[in-house]
Short mmCIF file of C-alpha atoms in Angstrom, two decimals:
data_model
loop_
_atom_site.label_atom_id
_atom_site.label_comp_id
_atom_site.label_asym_id
_atom_site.label_seq_id
_atom_site.Cartn_x
_atom_site.Cartn_y
_atom_site.Cartn_z
CA UNK N 896 -5.00 -32.37 104.70
CA UNK N 897 -3.65 -35.34 102.86
CA UNK N 898 -5.50 -34.28 99.67
CA UNK N 899 -4.04 -30.75 99.78
CA UNK N 900 -0.52 -32.08 100.37
CA UNK N 901 -0.78 -34.42 97.37
CA UNK N 902 -2.07 -31.58 95.14
CA UNK N 903 0.78 -29.29 96.19
CA UNK N 904 3.31 -32.03 95.46
CA UNK N 905 1.76 -32.60 92.01
CA UNK N 906 1.90 -28.86 91.21
CA UNK N 907 5.59 -28.74 92.11
CA UNK N 908 6.26 -31.51 89.54
CA UNK N 909 4.53 -29.67 86.66
CA UNK N 910 7.04 -28.25 84.13
CA UNK N 911 6.38 -24.70 83.00
CA UNK N 912 7.73 -24.07 79.42
CA UNK N 913 9.79 -20.98 78.64
CA UNK N 914 10.49 -19.04 75.42
CA UNK N 915 13.68 -20.99 74.80
CA UNK N 916 11.64 -24.17 74.43
CA UNK N 917 9.89 -22.86 71.28
CA UNK N 918 11.37 -22.59 67.80
CA UNK N 919 9.47 -21.12 64.84
CA UNK N 920 9.31 -23.37 61.83
CA UNK N 921 10.47 -21.55 58.71
CA UNK N 922 8.45 -23.37 56.06
CA UNK N 923 7.95 -20.52 53.62
CA UNK N 924 9.74 -22.51 50.92
CA UNK N 925 7.59 -25.57 51.48
CA UNK N 926 4.42 -23.45 51.36
CA UNK N 927 5.44 -21.73 48.09
CA UNK N 928 6.21 -25.02 46.37
CA UNK N 929 2.92 -26.75 45.71
CA UNK N 930 3.09 -28.87 42.63
CA UNK N 931 -0.64 -29.59 42.50
CA UNK N 932 -2.16 -26.20 43.26
CA UNK N 933 0.45 -23.49 42.72
CA UNK N 934 -0.46 -20.04 44.01
CA UNK N 935 -0.45 -17.94 40.82
CA UNK N 936 -2.69 -15.52 38.98
CA UNK N 937 -5.22 -16.52 36.36
CA UNK N 938 -3.36 -14.93 33.44
CA UNK N 939 -0.07 -16.47 34.50
CA UNK N 940 -1.76 -19.84 34.52
CA UNK N 941 -3.18 -19.10 31.04
CA UNK N 942 0.28 -18.28 29.69
CA UNK N 943 1.79 -21.43 31.17
CA UNK N 944 -0.98 -23.60 29.75
CA UNK N 945 -0.76 -21.91 26.35
CA UNK N 946 2.97 -22.44 25.94
CA UNK N 947 2.59 -26.11 26.81
CA UNK N 948 0.74 -26.61 23.51
CA UNK N 949 3.36 -26.92 20.77
CA UNK N 950 1.00 -26.24 17.86
CA UNK N 951 -0.21 -22.98 19.45
CA UNK N 952 3.36 -21.81 20.01
CA UNK N 953 4.24 -22.67 16.40
CA UNK N 954 1.25 -20.68 15.18
CA UNK N 955 2.28 -17.68 17.29
CA UNK N 956 5.84 -17.83 15.91
CA UNK N 957 4.56 -17.94 12.33
CA UNK N 958 2.26 -14.96 12.93
CA UNK N 959 5.13 -12.95 14.39
CA UNK N 960 7.45 -13.86 11.49
CA UNK N 961 4.88 -13.01 8.82
CA UNK N 962 3.98 -9.76 10.60
CA UNK N 963 7.63 -8.76 10.79
CA UNK N 964 8.14 -9.57 7.11
CA UNK N 965 5.01 -7.59 6.25
CA UNK N 966 6.66 -4.58 7.91
CA UNK N 967 10.25 -4.89 6.68
CA UNK N 968 9.88 -7.16 3.64
CA UNK N 969 8.91 -4.48 1.08
CA UNK N 970 12.00 -2.44 2.02
CA UNK N 971 14.52 -5.29 1.74
CA UNK N 972 15.33 -4.51 -1.90
CA UNK N 973 15.26 -1.56 -4.27
CA UNK N 974 11.90 -2.40 -5.86
CA UNK N 975 8.50 -0.94 -5.03
CA UNK N 976 5.10 -2.63 -5.09
CA UNK N 977 3.93 -0.47 -8.03
CA UNK N 978 7.19 0.00 -9.97
CA UNK N 979 7.04 -1.52 -13.46
CA UNK N 980 9.89 -2.63 -15.70
CA UNK N 981 8.32 -4.07 -18.84
CA UNK N 982 11.69 -5.24 -20.16
CA UNK N 983 11.98 -7.55 -17.13
CA UNK N 984 8.52 -9.11 -17.03
CA UNK N 985 7.88 -12.76 -16.19
CA UNK N 986 11.34 -13.36 -14.77
CA UNK N 987 11.59 -16.57 -12.76
CA UNK N 988 12.78 -16.47 -9.12
CA UNK N 989 16.51 -15.91 -8.75
CA UNK N 990 18.64 -15.69 -5.60
CA UNK N 991 22.36 -15.38 -6.27
CA UNK N 992 23.37 -16.85 -2.91
CA UNK N 993 21.50 -20.08 -3.75
CA UNK N 994 22.47 -20.46 -7.39
CA UNK N 995 25.48 -22.63 -6.54
CA UNK N 996 23.09 -25.15 -4.97
CA UNK N 997 21.13 -25.41 -8.22
CA UNK N 998 17.97 -23.70 -6.90
CA UNK N 999 16.49 -20.27 -7.65
CA UNK N 1000 18.75 -19.89 -10.66
CA UNK N 1001 16.25 -17.91 -12.73
CA UNK N 1002 15.56 -20.82 -15.07
CA UNK N 1003 12.01 -21.67 -16.06
CA UNK N 1004 10.61 -24.64 -17.98
CA UNK N 1005 8.31 -23.40 -20.74
CA UNK N 1006 5.85 -25.65 -22.55
CA UNK N 1007 5.45 -25.18 -26.27
CA UNK N 1008 3.65 -26.99 -29.07
CA UNK N 1009 6.83 -28.90 -29.89
CA UNK N 1010 7.63 -29.81 -26.28
CA UNK N 1011 9.23 -28.01 -23.36
CA UNK N 1012 12.38 -25.97 -23.07
CA UNK N 1013 14.29 -24.28 -20.29
CA UNK N 1014 14.82 -20.57 -20.56
CA UNK N 1015 16.63 -18.02 -18.43
CA UNK N 1016 15.72 -14.41 -19.18
CA UNK N 1017 18.52 -13.16 -16.95
CA UNK N 1018 21.11 -14.81 -19.18
CA UNK N 1019 19.35 -14.04 -22.45
CA UNK N 1020 19.17 -10.32 -21.68
CA UNK N 1021 22.57 -10.14 -19.98
CA UNK N 1022 21.18 -9.03 -16.62
CA UNK N 1023 23.70 -10.70 -14.36
CA UNK N 1024 23.25 -8.12 -11.58
CA UNK N 1025 19.43 -8.39 -11.50
CA UNK N 1026 17.61 -10.78 -9.21
CA UNK N 1027 13.96 -11.20 -8.28
CA UNK N 1028 13.66 -13.37 -5.17
CA UNK N 1029 10.08 -14.42 -5.95
CA UNK N 1030 10.25 -13.54 -9.65
CA UNK N 1031 8.48 -10.75 -11.51
CA UNK N 1032 4.94 -10.57 -12.85
CA UNK N 1033 3.64 -9.80 -16.33
CA UNK N 1034 4.20 -6.06 -15.76
CA UNK N 1035 7.77 -6.42 -14.51
CA UNK N 1036 6.87 -5.81 -10.86
CA UNK N 1037 8.75 -7.56 -8.06
CA UNK N 1038 6.59 -10.32 -6.58
CA UNK N 1039 8.59 -10.35 -3.31
CA UNK N 1040 7.77 -6.72 -2.60
CA UNK N 1041 4.16 -7.08 -3.72
CA UNK N 1042 3.64 -10.24 -1.65
CA UNK N 1043 4.72 -8.65 1.63
CA UNK N 1044 2.92 -5.40 0.80
CA UNK N 1045 -0.21 -7.45 0.16
CA UNK N 1046 0.28 -9.36 3.42
CA UNK N 1047 0.49 -6.02 5.25
CA UNK N 1048 -2.77 -4.81 3.69
CA UNK N 1049 -4.56 -8.10 4.40
CA UNK N 1050 -3.40 -8.13 8.02
CA UNK N 1051 -4.48 -4.53 8.60
CA UNK N 1052 -7.92 -5.20 7.11
CA UNK N 1053 -8.41 -8.46 9.02
CA UNK N 1054 -7.27 -7.18 12.42
CA UNK N 1055 -9.16 -3.88 12.11
CA UNK N 1056 -12.35 -5.65 11.04
CA UNK N 1057 -12.02 -8.23 13.84
CA UNK N 1058 -11.56 -5.55 16.52
CA UNK N 1059 -14.49 -3.48 15.25
CA UNK N 1060 -16.68 -6.57 15.01
CA UNK N 1061 -15.68 -7.56 18.55
CA UNK N 1062 -16.79 -4.19 19.94
CA UNK N 1063 -20.08 -4.13 18.01
CA UNK N 1064 -21.01 -7.80 18.34
CA UNK N 1065 -19.96 -8.07 21.98
CA UNK N 1066 -21.93 -4.99 23.02
CA UNK N 1067 -24.98 -6.00 20.99
CA UNK N 1068 -25.05 -9.55 22.36
CA UNK N 1069 -24.46 -8.53 25.99
CA UNK N 1070 -27.21 -5.91 25.94
CA UNK N 1071 -29.64 -8.26 24.19
CA UNK N 1072 -29.01 -11.11 26.62
CA UNK N 1073 -29.08 -8.96 29.76
CA UNK N 1074 -32.39 -7.16 29.21
CA UNK N 1075 -34.16 -10.13 27.62
CA UNK N 1076 -37.90 -10.06 26.92
CA UNK N 1077 -39.12 -7.75 24.18
CA UNK N 1078 -35.74 -6.03 23.90
CA UNK N 1079 -34.04 -9.35 23.20
CA UNK N 1080 -36.75 -10.39 20.73
CA UNK N 1081 -36.48 -7.17 18.69
CA UNK N 1082 -32.68 -7.20 18.69
CA UNK N 1083 -32.53 -10.84 17.60
CA UNK N 1084 -34.96 -10.21 14.72
CA UNK N 1085 -32.73 -7.35 13.55
CA UNK N 1086 -29.73 -9.67 13.78
CA UNK N 1087 -31.48 -12.29 11.66
CA UNK N 1088 -32.28 -9.70 8.99
CA UNK N 1089 -28.66 -8.53 8.87
CA UNK N 1090 -27.40 -12.10 8.76
CA UNK N 1091 -29.80 -12.94 5.93
CA UNK N 1092 -28.34 -10.37 3.50
CA UNK N 1093 -25.50 -11.91 1.44
CA UNK N 1094 -22.12 -10.32 2.03
CA UNK N 1095 -21.47 -9.93 -1.68
CA UNK N 1096 -24.64 -7.87 -2.09
CA UNK N 1097 -23.63 -5.52 0.73
CA UNK N 1098 -20.14 -5.04 -0.73
CA UNK N 1099 -21.50 -4.41 -4.24
CA UNK N 1100 -23.92 -1.78 -2.94
CA UNK N 1101 -21.15 -0.14 -0.93
CA UNK N 1102 -18.94 0.06 -4.02
CA UNK N 1103 -21.70 2.02 -5.77
CA UNK N 1104 -21.53 4.63 -3.02
CA UNK N 1105 -17.94 4.48 -1.77
CA UNK N 1106 -14.64 4.27 -3.60
CA UNK N 1107 -13.04 0.79 -3.69
CA UNK N 1108 -10.29 0.51 -1.12
CA UNK N 1109 -9.22 -0.63 2.29
CA UNK N 1110 -11.79 1.40 4.22
CA UNK N 1111 -14.63 0.09 2.06
CA UNK N 1112 -13.66 -3.53 2.71
CA UNK N 1113 -13.29 -2.89 6.46
CA UNK N 1114 -16.71 -1.23 6.48
CA UNK N 1115 -18.25 -4.14 4.59
CA UNK N 1116 -16.73 -6.68 6.98
CA UNK N 1117 -17.89 -4.57 9.91
CA UNK N 1118 -21.50 -4.77 8.70
CA UNK N 1119 -21.55 -8.56 8.38
CA UNK N 1120 -18.95 -10.27 10.58
CA UNK N 1121 -20.24 -9.20 14.02
CA UNK N 1122 -23.14 -11.67 14.04
CA UNK N 1123 -21.12 -14.63 15.36
CA UNK N 1124 -19.57 -12.56 18.14
CA UNK N 1125 -23.02 -11.27 19.12
CA UNK N 1126 -24.43 -14.77 19.51
CA UNK N 1127 -21.53 -15.93 21.67
CA UNK N 1128 -21.78 -12.84 23.92
CA UNK N 1129 -25.55 -13.28 24.27
CA UNK N 1130 -25.21 -16.96 25.20
CA UNK N 1131 -22.61 -16.16 27.86
CA UNK N 1132 -24.79 -13.38 29.26
CA UNK N 1133 -27.82 -15.67 29.52
CA UNK N 1134 -25.66 -18.13 31.43
CA UNK N 1135 -24.20 -15.61 33.89
CA UNK N 1136 -26.87 -12.98 34.48
CA UNK N 1137 -28.65 -15.06 37.14
CA UNK N 1138 -25.46 -15.79 39.08
CA UNK N 1139 -25.03 -14.64 42.68
CA UNK N 1140 -22.45 -11.94 41.97
CA UNK N 1141 -24.81 -10.26 39.47
CA UNK N 1142 -27.66 -10.42 41.99
CA UNK N 1143 -25.39 -8.93 44.67
CA UNK N 1144 -24.39 -6.02 42.39
CA UNK N 1145 -28.02 -5.37 41.51
CA UNK N 1146 -28.99 -5.46 45.19
CA UNK N 1147 -26.29 -2.91 46.02
CA UNK N 1148 -27.75 -0.53 43.45
CA UNK N 1149 -25.45 -1.04 40.47
CA UNK N 1150 -26.81 0.10 37.12
CA UNK N 1151 -27.46 -2.19 34.18
CA UNK N 1152 -24.51 -1.05 32.06
CA UNK N 1153 -22.19 -1.26 35.06
CA UNK N 1154 -23.23 -4.87 35.59
CA UNK N 1155 -22.89 -5.67 31.87
CA UNK N 1156 -19.45 -4.18 31.25
CA UNK N 1157 -17.90 -4.30 34.74
CA UNK N 1158 -19.27 -7.50 36.23
CA UNK N 1159 -20.18 -9.86 33.39
CA UNK N 1160 -17.72 -8.85 30.66
CA UNK N 1161 -14.54 -9.71 32.63
CA UNK N 1162 -15.96 -13.19 33.21
CA UNK N 1163 -16.47 -13.92 29.51
CA UNK N 1164 -13.22 -12.41 28.20
CA UNK N 1165 -11.90 -15.89 27.40
CA UNK N 1166 -14.58 -16.86 24.83
CA UNK N 1167 -14.46 -13.33 23.40
CA UNK N 1168 -10.69 -13.45 22.78
CA UNK N 1169 -10.99 -16.92 21.28
CA UNK N 1170 -13.76 -15.83 18.92
CA UNK N 1171 -11.69 -12.79 17.83
CA UNK N 1172 -8.75 -15.03 16.95
CA UNK N 1173 -11.03 -17.34 14.97
CA UNK N 1174 -12.61 -14.38 13.13
CA UNK N 1175 -9.28 -13.01 11.85
CA UNK N 1176 -8.62 -15.87 9.36
CA UNK N 1177 -12.26 -15.59 8.25
CA UNK N 1178 -11.72 -11.89 7.54
CA UNK N 1179 -8.47 -12.66 5.67
CA UNK N 1180 -10.28 -15.18 3.48
CA UNK N 1181 -13.21 -12.82 2.90
CA UNK N 1182 -10.89 -10.00 1.85
CA UNK N 1183 -9.02 -12.38 -0.46
CA UNK N 1184 -12.30 -13.52 -2.02
CA UNK N 1185 -13.49 -9.94 -2.59
CA UNK N 1186 -10.16 -8.97 -4.13
CA UNK N 1187 -10.16 -12.13 -6.25
CA UNK N 1188 -13.53 -11.26 -7.83
CA UNK N 1189 -12.43 -7.65 -8.41
CA UNK N 1190 -14.25 -5.96 -5.51
CA UNK N 1191 -11.23 -5.35 -3.31
CA UNK N 1192 -8.09 -3.26 -3.29
CA UNK N 1193 -7.74 -1.13 -6.47
CA UNK N 1194 -4.58 -1.24 -8.55
CA UNK N 1195 -1.70 -0.52 -8.21
CA UNK N 1196 -2.23 -1.37 -4.54
CA UNK N 1197 -2.33 -5.05 -3.76
CA UNK N 1198 -3.48 -7.58 -1.22
CA UNK N 1199 -3.04 -11.32 -0.99
CA UNK N 1200 -6.36 -11.81 -2.75
CA UNK N 1201 -5.54 -9.51 -5.66
CA UNK N 1202 -2.11 -11.15 -6.04
CA UNK N 1203 -3.74 -14.58 -6.20
CA UNK N 1204 -6.17 -13.23 -8.81
CA UNK N 1205 -3.30 -11.88 -10.93
CA UNK N 1206 -1.27 -15.07 -10.55
CA UNK N 1207 -4.30 -17.18 -11.50
CA UNK N 1208 -4.42 -15.55 -14.94
CA UNK N 1209 -0.89 -16.74 -15.73
CA UNK N 1210 -0.94 -19.96 -13.71
CA UNK N 1211 -0.59 -22.27 -16.71
CA UNK N 1212 2.45 -20.43 -18.12
CA UNK N 1213 4.15 -19.00 -15.03
CA UNK N 1214 2.95 -20.95 -11.96
CA UNK N 1215 5.59 -19.44 -9.66
CA UNK N 1216 3.68 -16.12 -9.63
CA UNK N 1217 0.74 -17.51 -7.65
CA UNK N 1218 2.69 -19.63 -5.16
CA UNK N 1219 4.05 -16.90 -2.77
CA UNK N 1220 0.70 -15.17 -1.97
CA UNK N 1221 -1.08 -18.54 -1.63
CA UNK N 1222 1.57 -19.87 0.77
CA UNK N 1223 1.58 -16.69 2.88
CA UNK N 1224 -2.23 -16.59 3.11
CA UNK N 1225 -2.44 -20.30 3.93
CA UNK N 1226 0.18 -19.96 6.68
CA UNK N 1227 -1.60 -16.90 8.11
CA UNK N 1228 -4.97 -18.63 8.28
CA UNK N 1229 -3.48 -21.82 9.70
CA UNK N 1230 -1.45 -19.90 12.30
CA UNK N 1231 -4.40 -17.86 13.56
CA UNK N 1232 -6.50 -21.01 13.85
CA UNK N 1233 -3.73 -22.75 15.83
CA UNK N 1234 -3.39 -19.74 18.15
CA UNK N 1235 -7.16 -19.57 18.63
CA UNK N 1236 -7.30 -23.27 19.43
CA UNK N 1237 -4.50 -22.89 21.98
CA UNK N 1238 -6.18 -19.88 23.60
CA UNK N 1239 -9.48 -21.75 23.82
CA UNK N 1240 -7.83 -24.53 25.81
CA UNK N 1241 -5.78 -22.14 27.96
CA UNK N 1242 -8.67 -19.81 28.81
CA UNK N 1243 -11.25 -22.48 29.54
CA UNK N 1244 -10.85 -23.60 33.20
CA UNK N 1245 -12.92 -26.73 32.55
CA UNK N 1246 -10.36 -28.01 30.06
CA UNK N 1247 -7.65 -27.87 32.73
CA UNK N 1248 -8.92 -31.13 34.20
CA UNK N 1249 -9.25 -32.92 30.86
#
C-alpha cells in the first residue's frame, strides 16, 4: 500500500506539456545562408567561379567587343570592303576628331634615298572631307571596313569549324572508347592515318576539286581538326565507362548509344567545352596561315589572314596597313585562350579545392 501511494503522489507531480509550451523555430534564413557549402546548382557555381577570374572576364569582354565590331564595323562608314578608289591609295590613318591631339592626322613618314620626309596625301590632294580611320591600301580600299569584314569571315570559319569538329571528334572518341577491343583498335588506326596527312596537302587537294572560299576552308578544317577532340572524348569514356551509374544503366537494359550520349556525355561536357574554346584560336590561326599562303579566301573577299598577307607586301613602305589585322587576330586568339583557361578552372570540380 505504501508503494502504491508513493507512485500515485509522484504521478500527480509530473508536468504534462501543452501546445502553448512549444514554439517552432523559424531558421529558414539561417539554413539558406551557408558560406561554406551554399545550396546552388552546378552551372550557377560554374558561373560564379568563372567571373571570379579577372583574366577570363577580360577575355570574354574582348570577344564580345570584337564580335560586335565584326557585325557593325563594316557599316560604320560609307566604304565597302571591295570598293576601290585608286586616286586615294596608301592614305595614312586619319580621324578628324583626334587631329587636334596630334594623332591620326593623316601624316606619314616616308623614307627615301636622301632621307625621310613627312607627307600628307589628304592635304596634297585637297581632300579635307575624306578620312580613313585605319588608312587605305594600295588599291584605295578602306582598311577599317576590310579589317572588320575579315574578322567576321575569320570568326565564322573558326566557330563553324570548331562546332563541326566537336560533333565529329566527340562522337568518334566516345564510340571508340565505349566499345573498346577490335572496334577501338580499328578506329584508332584510322585516326592515326588521318592525323598523319599534313593539313596543307589536304587543303591543296581540296582546292583542285572545290572552288577556293569559306566552305572549302571549313571543310578542310573539319577533316583535320577533330583528332584532338576525339582523343579527349575517348580518354574520358575509358575513365567513366566502368563507373557504377553506367553499370546500373546497362543492368536496366539501356542501349549502348543511350549510355554514350545520355549517361556519359553529360558528365564530360566540361572538358568538351574547354577543348572547343581552345580549338577556336587554332582554327583562326590555321585560316590565317592558309590565306597568307594564298590558299584561303579569294579576292575581293578578305579575312584576317589575307589582310596580313596584303599588308606584308607593303610593310616596309606603309607599315600601318598590316597593324590592324594583326592586332585584331592577336586579341582574338588571346581572348579565346583566356576564356578557355577560365572555363577549365570553373568546370573542373577538383580545381575548386586548389
